PDB file of C-alpha atoms in Angstrom:
ATOM      1  CA  MET A  83     -22.813   2.581 -21.560  1.00  0.00           C
ATOM      2  CA  SER A  84     -23.078  -0.245 -18.435  1.00  0.00           C
ATOM      3  CA  LEU A  85     -25.762   1.233 -15.308  1.00  0.00           C
ATOM      4  CA  ARG A  86     -24.117   0.648 -12.326  1.00  0.00           C
ATOM      5  CA  ARG A  87     -24.909  -1.474  -9.840  1.00  0.00           C
ATOM      6  CA  GLU A  88     -23.567  -0.393  -6.120  1.00  0.00           C
ATOM      7  CA  GLY A  89     -21.028   2.736  -5.321  1.00  0.00           C
ATOM      8  CA  THR A  90     -20.626   6.015  -6.176  1.00  0.00           C
ATOM      9  CA  PRO A  91     -18.564   7.670  -9.203  1.00  0.00           C
ATOM     10  CA  GLN A  92     -14.991   8.512  -6.949  1.00  0.00           C
ATOM     11  CA  GLY A  93     -13.972  11.859  -7.181  1.00  0.00           C
ATOM     12  CA  GLY A  94     -17.490  12.622  -6.180  1.00  0.00           C
ATOM     13  CA  PRO A  95     -19.146  14.934  -4.333  1.00  0.00           C
ATOM     14  CA  LEU A  96     -21.505  12.030  -3.572  1.00  0.00           C
ATOM     15  CA  SER A  97     -18.926   9.333  -1.753  1.00  0.00           C
ATOM     16  CA  PRO A  98     -17.439  11.409   0.936  1.00  0.00           C
ATOM     17  CA  LEU A  99     -20.601  12.605   1.622  1.00  0.00           C
ATOM     18  CA  LEU A 100     -22.370   9.142   2.335  1.00  0.00           C
ATOM     19  CA  SER A 101     -19.188   8.033   3.548  1.00  0.00           C
ATOM     20  CA  ASN A 102     -19.364  10.144   6.415  1.00  0.00           C
ATOM     21  CA  ILE A 103     -23.032   9.085   7.021  1.00  0.00           C
ATOM     22  CA  LEU A 104     -21.926   5.261   6.693  1.00  0.00           C
ATOM     23  CA  LEU A 105     -19.066   5.682   8.743  1.00  0.00           C
ATOM     24  CA  ASP A 106     -20.486   8.359  11.916  1.00  0.00           C
ATOM     25  CA  ASP A 107     -21.628   4.458  13.369  1.00  0.00           C
ATOM     26  CA  LEU A 108     -17.617   3.888  13.560  1.00  0.00           C
ATOM     27  CA  ASP A 109     -16.838   7.234  14.665  1.00  0.00           C
ATOM     28  CA  LYS A 110     -18.597   6.841  17.744  1.00  0.00           C
ATOM     29  CA  GLU A 111     -17.768   3.136  18.344  1.00  0.00           C
ATOM     30  CA  LEU A 112     -14.089   4.234  18.217  1.00  0.00           C
ATOM     31  CA  GLU A 113     -14.986   7.286  21.144  1.00  0.00           C
ATOM     32  CA  ARG A 114     -16.762   4.301  22.997  1.00  0.00           C
ATOM     33  CA  ARG A 115     -13.446   2.133  23.389  1.00  0.00           C
ATOM     34  CA  GLY A 116     -11.782   5.058  23.737  1.00  0.00           C
ATOM     35  CA  HIS A 117      -9.792   4.885  21.327  1.00  0.00           C
ATOM     36  CA  ALA A 118      -7.116   7.683  19.491  1.00  0.00           C
ATOM     37  CA  PHE A 119      -7.855   7.886  15.747  1.00  0.00           C
ATOM     38  CA  CYS A 120      -8.239   9.309  12.662  1.00  0.00           C
ATOM     39  CA  ARG A 121     -10.947   9.154   9.838  1.00  0.00           C
ATOM     40  CA  TYR A 122     -11.766  10.861   6.500  1.00  0.00           C
ATOM     41  CA  ALA A 123     -14.273   9.742   4.574  1.00  0.00           C
ATOM     42  CA  ASP A 124     -13.782   6.204   4.237  1.00  0.00           C
ATOM     43  CA  ASP A 125      -9.982   6.617   5.123  1.00  0.00           C
ATOM     44  CA  CYS A 126      -9.097   5.823   8.719  1.00  0.00           C
ATOM     45  CA  ASN A 127      -5.829   5.209  11.135  1.00  0.00           C
ATOM     46  CA  ILE A 128      -6.567   3.773  14.676  1.00  0.00           C
ATOM     47  CA  TYR A 129      -3.355   4.731  17.193  1.00  0.00           C
ATOM     48  CA  VAL A 130      -2.374   2.252  19.815  1.00  0.00           C
ATOM     49  CA  GLN A 131       0.447   1.152  22.400  1.00  0.00           C
ATOM     50  CA  THR A 132       1.537  -2.666  21.008  1.00  0.00           C
ATOM     51  CA  ARG A 133       1.562  -4.150  17.729  1.00  0.00           C
ATOM     52  CA  ARG A 134      -0.517  -7.212  19.778  1.00  0.00           C
ATOM     53  CA  ALA A 135      -3.219  -4.053  21.184  1.00  0.00           C
ATOM     54  CA  GLY A 136      -3.785  -2.993  16.953  1.00  0.00           C
ATOM     55  CA  GLU A 137      -3.900  -6.764  15.795  1.00  0.00           C
ATOM     56  CA  ARG A 138      -6.881  -7.349  18.377  1.00  0.00           C
ATOM     57  CA  VAL A 139      -8.324  -3.437  17.461  1.00  0.00           C
ATOM     58  CA  MET A 140      -7.836  -4.051  13.925  1.00  0.00           C
ATOM     59  CA  ALA A 141      -9.527  -8.397  14.368  1.00  0.00           C
ATOM     60  CA  SER A 142     -12.726  -6.149  16.101  1.00  0.00           C
ATOM     61  CA  ILE A 143     -12.763  -3.237  13.966  1.00  0.00           C
ATOM     62  CA  THR A 144     -12.648  -5.532  11.101  1.00  0.00           C
ATOM     63  CA  ARG A 145     -15.481  -7.549  12.417  1.00  0.00           C
ATOM     64  CA  PHE A 146     -17.481  -4.403  13.255  1.00  0.00           C
ATOM     65  CA  LEU A 147     -17.906  -3.056   9.538  1.00  0.00           C
ATOM     66  CA  GLU A 148     -18.555  -6.017   8.269  1.00  0.00           C
ATOM     67  CA  GLU A 149     -20.676  -7.892  10.852  1.00  0.00           C
ATOM     68  CA  ARG A 150     -22.878  -4.193  11.403  1.00  0.00           C
ATOM     69  CA  LEU A 151     -22.452  -1.641   9.066  1.00  0.00           C
ATOM     70  CA  LYS A 152     -22.181  -4.613   6.183  1.00  0.00           C
ATOM     71  CA  LEU A 153     -19.009  -3.027   4.694  1.00  0.00           C
ATOM     72  CA  ARG A 154     -15.957  -4.912   3.147  1.00  0.00           C
ATOM     73  CA  VAL A 155     -12.491  -4.078   4.847  1.00  0.00           C
ATOM     74  CA  ASN A 156      -9.655  -4.001   2.501  1.00  0.00           C
ATOM     75  CA  GLU A 157      -7.501  -5.970   3.518  1.00  0.00           C
ATOM     76  CA  SER A 158      -4.827  -5.161   0.793  1.00  0.00           C
ATOM     77  CA  LYS A 159      -4.484  -1.484   2.435  1.00  0.00           C
ATOM     78  CA  SER A 160      -5.655  -2.599   5.653  1.00  0.00           C
ATOM     79  CA  ALA A 161      -2.461  -3.052   8.232  1.00  0.00           C
ATOM     80  CA  VAL A 162      -1.707  -2.907  11.887  1.00  0.00           C
ATOM     81  CA  ASP A 163       2.574  -0.938  11.263  1.00  0.00           C
ATOM     82  CA  ARG A 164       4.102   2.684  13.502  1.00  0.00           C
ATOM     83  CA  PRO A 165       2.370   5.336  12.060  1.00  0.00           C
ATOM     84  CA  TRP A 166       5.573   6.270  10.325  1.00  0.00           C
ATOM     85  CA  LYS A 167       5.772   3.370   7.677  1.00  0.00           C
ATOM     86  CA  ARG A 168       2.126   4.100   6.972  1.00  0.00           C
ATOM     87  CA  LYS A 169       0.616   6.670   4.836  1.00  0.00           C
ATOM     88  CA  PHE A 170      -2.088   9.383   5.037  1.00  0.00           C
ATOM     89  CA  LEU A 171      -3.834  11.245   2.862  1.00  0.00           C
ATOM     90  CA  GLY A 172      -0.319  11.451   1.586  1.00  0.00           C
ATOM     91  CA  TYR A 173       1.133  12.450   4.506  1.00  0.00           C
ATOM     92  CA  THR A 174       3.055  10.099   6.846  1.00  0.00           C
ATOM     93  CA  MET A 175       5.069  11.100  10.102  1.00  0.00           C
ATOM     94  CA  THR A 176       9.002  11.490  11.750  1.00  0.00           C
ATOM     95  CA  TRP A 177       9.721   8.464  14.034  1.00  0.00           C
ATOM     96  CA  ASN A 178      10.638  11.652  15.927  1.00  0.00           C
ATOM     97  CA  LYS A 179       9.684  10.989  20.381  1.00  0.00           C
ATOM     98  CA  ARG A 180       7.871  14.099  18.980  1.00  0.00           C
ATOM     99  CA  PRO A 181       6.263  12.641  15.781  1.00  0.00           C
ATOM    100  CA  LYS A 182       6.325  15.814  12.856  1.00  0.00           C
ATOM    101  CA  LEU A 183       4.569  15.612   9.969  1.00  0.00           C
ATOM    102  CA  LYS A 184       5.874  14.948   6.319  1.00  0.00           C
ATOM    103  CA  VAL A 185       5.144  14.535   3.056  1.00  0.00           C
ATOM    104  CA  ALA A 186       5.429  10.877   2.238  1.00  0.00           C
ATOM    105  CA  ALA A 187       7.537   9.327  -0.824  1.00  0.00           C
ATOM    106  CA  SER A 188       4.861   8.279  -2.750  1.00  0.00           C
ATOM    107  CA  SER A 189       3.363  11.506  -3.065  1.00  0.00           C
ATOM    108  CA  VAL A 190       6.440  12.893  -4.398  1.00  0.00           C
ATOM    109  CA  LYS A 191       7.185  10.098  -6.954  1.00  0.00           C
ATOM    110  CA  ARG A 192       3.494  10.941  -8.064  1.00  0.00           C
ATOM    111  CA  LEU A 193       3.947  14.684  -8.469  1.00  0.00           C
ATOM    112  CA  LYS A 194       7.355  14.104 -10.654  1.00  0.00           C
ATOM    113  CA  ASP A 195       5.736  11.659 -12.519  1.00  0.00           C
ATOM    114  CA  ALA A 196       3.095  13.863 -13.328  1.00  0.00           C
ATOM    115  CA  LEU A 197       4.965  17.057 -13.894  1.00  0.00           C
ATOM    116  CA  CYS A 198       7.686  14.275 -15.924  1.00  0.00           C
ATOM    117  CA  GLU A 199       5.024  14.280 -18.791  1.00  0.00           C
ATOM    118  CA  GLN A 200       4.639  17.811 -18.596  1.00  0.00           C
ATOM    119  CA  PHE A 201       8.643  18.379 -19.074  1.00  0.00           C
ATOM    120  CA  ARG A 202       8.307  15.541 -21.834  1.00  0.00           C
ATOM    121  CA  LYS A 203       5.897  17.847 -23.466  1.00  0.00           C
ATOM    122  CA  GLY A 204       8.035  21.069 -22.719  1.00  0.00           C
ATOM    123  CA  ARG A 205       9.975  19.651 -25.962  1.00  0.00           C
ATOM    124  CA  GLY A 206      10.547  22.478 -28.363  1.00  0.00           C
ATOM    125  CA  ARG A 207       8.293  24.746 -26.251  1.00  0.00           C
ATOM    126  CA  LYS A 208       8.656  28.405 -24.727  1.00  0.00           C
ATOM    127  CA  LEU A 209      10.313  28.352 -21.696  1.00  0.00           C
ATOM    128  CA  GLN A 210       7.842  30.615 -20.253  1.00  0.00           C
ATOM    129  CA  ASP A 211       4.828  28.100 -21.378  1.00  0.00           C
ATOM    130  CA  VAL A 212       6.260  25.248 -19.606  1.00  0.00           C
ATOM    131  CA  ILE A 213       6.591  27.597 -16.605  1.00  0.00           C
ATOM    132  CA  THR A 214       2.295  28.348 -17.067  1.00  0.00           C
ATOM    133  CA  THR A 215       1.459  24.744 -17.386  1.00  0.00           C
ATOM    134  CA  LEU A 216       3.543  23.774 -13.978  1.00  0.00           C
ATOM    135  CA  THR A 217       2.411  26.508 -11.889  1.00  0.00           C
ATOM    136  CA  PRO A 218      -0.310  25.910 -11.115  1.00  0.00           C
ATOM    137  CA  LYS A 219       0.055  22.475 -10.479  1.00  0.00           C
ATOM    138  CA  LEU A 220       2.698  22.954  -8.108  1.00  0.00           C
ATOM    139  CA  ARG A 221       1.014  25.732  -6.079  1.00  0.00           C
ATOM    140  CA  GLY A 222      -1.755  22.959  -5.753  1.00  0.00           C
ATOM    141  CA  TRP A 223       1.081  20.456  -4.851  1.00  0.00           C
ATOM    142  CA  VAL A 224       2.500  22.735  -2.424  1.00  0.00           C
ATOM    143  CA  ASN A 225      -0.732  23.904  -0.383  1.00  0.00           C
ATOM    144  CA  TYR A 226      -1.950  21.076  -0.199  1.00  0.00           C
ATOM    145  CA  PHE A 227       1.158  19.828   1.678  1.00  0.00           C
ATOM    146  CA  LYS A 228       1.323  23.041   3.638  1.00  0.00           C
ATOM    147  CA  LEU A 229       0.551  21.172   6.979  1.00  0.00           C
ATOM    148  CA  ALA A 230       4.364  19.504   6.440  1.00  0.00           C
ATOM    149  CA  GLU A 231       6.926  20.515   9.373  1.00  0.00           C
ATOM    150  CA  VAL A 232       9.223  18.010   8.084  1.00  0.00           C
ATOM    151  CA  LYS A 233      10.426  21.599   4.661  1.00  0.00           C
ATOM    152  CA  ASN A 234      13.408  19.674   3.368  1.00  0.00           C
ATOM    153  CA  VAL A 235      11.242  18.227   0.905  1.00  0.00           C
ATOM    154  CA  PHE A 236      10.047  21.242  -0.862  1.00  0.00           C
ATOM    155  CA  GLU A 237      13.914  22.256  -1.004  1.00  0.00           C
ATOM    156  CA  LEU A 238      14.590  18.776  -2.879  1.00  0.00           C
ATOM    157  CA  LEU A 239      11.304  19.187  -5.020  1.00  0.00           C
ATOM    158  CA  ASP A 240      12.644  22.637  -5.744  1.00  0.00           C
ATOM    159  CA  GLU A 241      15.734  21.831  -6.261  1.00  0.00           C
ATOM    160  CA  TRP A 242      15.076  18.611  -9.336  1.00  0.00           C
ATOM    161  CA  VAL A 243      12.188  21.393 -11.019  1.00  0.00           C
ATOM    162  CA  ARG A 244      14.647  23.886 -11.541  1.00  0.00           C
ATOM    163  CA  HIS A 245      17.311  21.419 -12.915  1.00  0.00           C
ATOM    164  CA  ARG A 246      14.538  20.440 -15.296  1.00  0.00           C
ATOM    165  CA  LEU A 247      13.741  23.922 -16.185  1.00  0.00           C
ATOM    166  CA  ARG A 248      17.570  24.229 -16.944  1.00  0.00           C
ATOM    167  CA  ASN A 249      16.706  21.200 -18.990  1.00  0.00           C
ATOM    168  CA  ILE A 250      14.645  22.776 -21.350  1.00  0.00           C
ATOM    169  CA  ILE A 251      16.957  25.340 -21.631  1.00  0.00           C
ATOM    170  CA  TRP A 252      20.348  23.412 -22.650  1.00  0.00           C
ATOM    171  CA  ARG A 253      18.601  21.250 -25.201  1.00  0.00           C
ATOM    172  CA  GLN A 254      16.877  24.728 -26.803  1.00  0.00           C
ATOM    173  CA  TRP A 255      20.310  25.760 -27.280  1.00  0.00           C
ATOM    174  CA  LYS A 256      21.639  23.111 -29.329  1.00  0.00           C
ATOM    175  CA  ARG A 257      25.168  24.175 -30.601  1.00  0.00           C
ATOM    176  CA  ILE A 258      28.314  23.694 -28.680  1.00  0.00           C
ATOM    177  CA  TYR A 259      28.306  27.578 -30.139  1.00  0.00           C
ATOM    178  CA  THR A 260      25.236  28.882 -28.820  1.00  0.00           C
ATOM    179  CA  ARG A 261      25.812  27.518 -25.243  1.00  0.00           C
ATOM    180  CA  ALA A 262      29.370  28.796 -24.868  1.00  0.00           C
ATOM    181  CA  ARG A 263      27.437  32.201 -26.551  1.00  0.00           C
ATOM    182  CA  ASN A 264      25.155  32.232 -23.577  1.00  0.00           C
ATOM    183  CA  MET A 265      27.237  30.638 -20.626  1.00  0.00           C
ATOM    184  CA  MET A 266      29.528  33.816 -20.889  1.00  0.00           C
ATOM    185  CA  GLN A 267      26.318  36.421 -21.595  1.00  0.00           C
ATOM    186  CA  ARG A 268      25.216  35.248 -18.449  1.00  0.00           C
ATOM    187  CA  GLY A 269      28.455  36.004 -16.077  1.00  0.00           C
ATOM    188  CA  LEU A 270      30.454  33.047 -16.937  1.00  0.00           C
ATOM    189  CA  ALA A 271      34.812  33.147 -17.946  1.00  0.00           C
ATOM    190  CA  GLU A 272      35.384  32.378 -21.229  1.00  0.00           C
ATOM    191  CA  ASP A 273      38.193  30.079 -20.173  1.00  0.00           C
TER     192      ASP A 273
END
């Protein structure tokens, strides 16, 4: 058994509580400077007008966090960029004059990867069992991203899931005769 010397377990209830207590000083500093910002636990986005202002704010806030709060800033996750090129809590924005909230592509990819694992396990199982397994995951994902204003992601995902479910049925029918018979029972003409 290894002992932990620093930090809290990721995903635990203590981690966000401690980060909010510790980063309250950051919130006050950003408000004092008049910046528009959004922070959730230890993730933070600060919005400024220009790239030069972004680089200047990034340097000064990094210095504030390291010198005043004694925290390390992860350089690989930190960047100065356009809002629609960044991801925050699984969301991103459109680049329109009035930006809209949308699901980040990486969030969709992560969901599809998780679902592909379930579809692989679906071989040889009843379709209803596969659907029962997928439903809580899909319902939770859709509820998390319900604030998204760009809805075509959900339509494309629905199309993708239905295609995968049809693939399971197609594989279960196996023989050409069975496939033809079942397709005709569903209304397809014999020819």
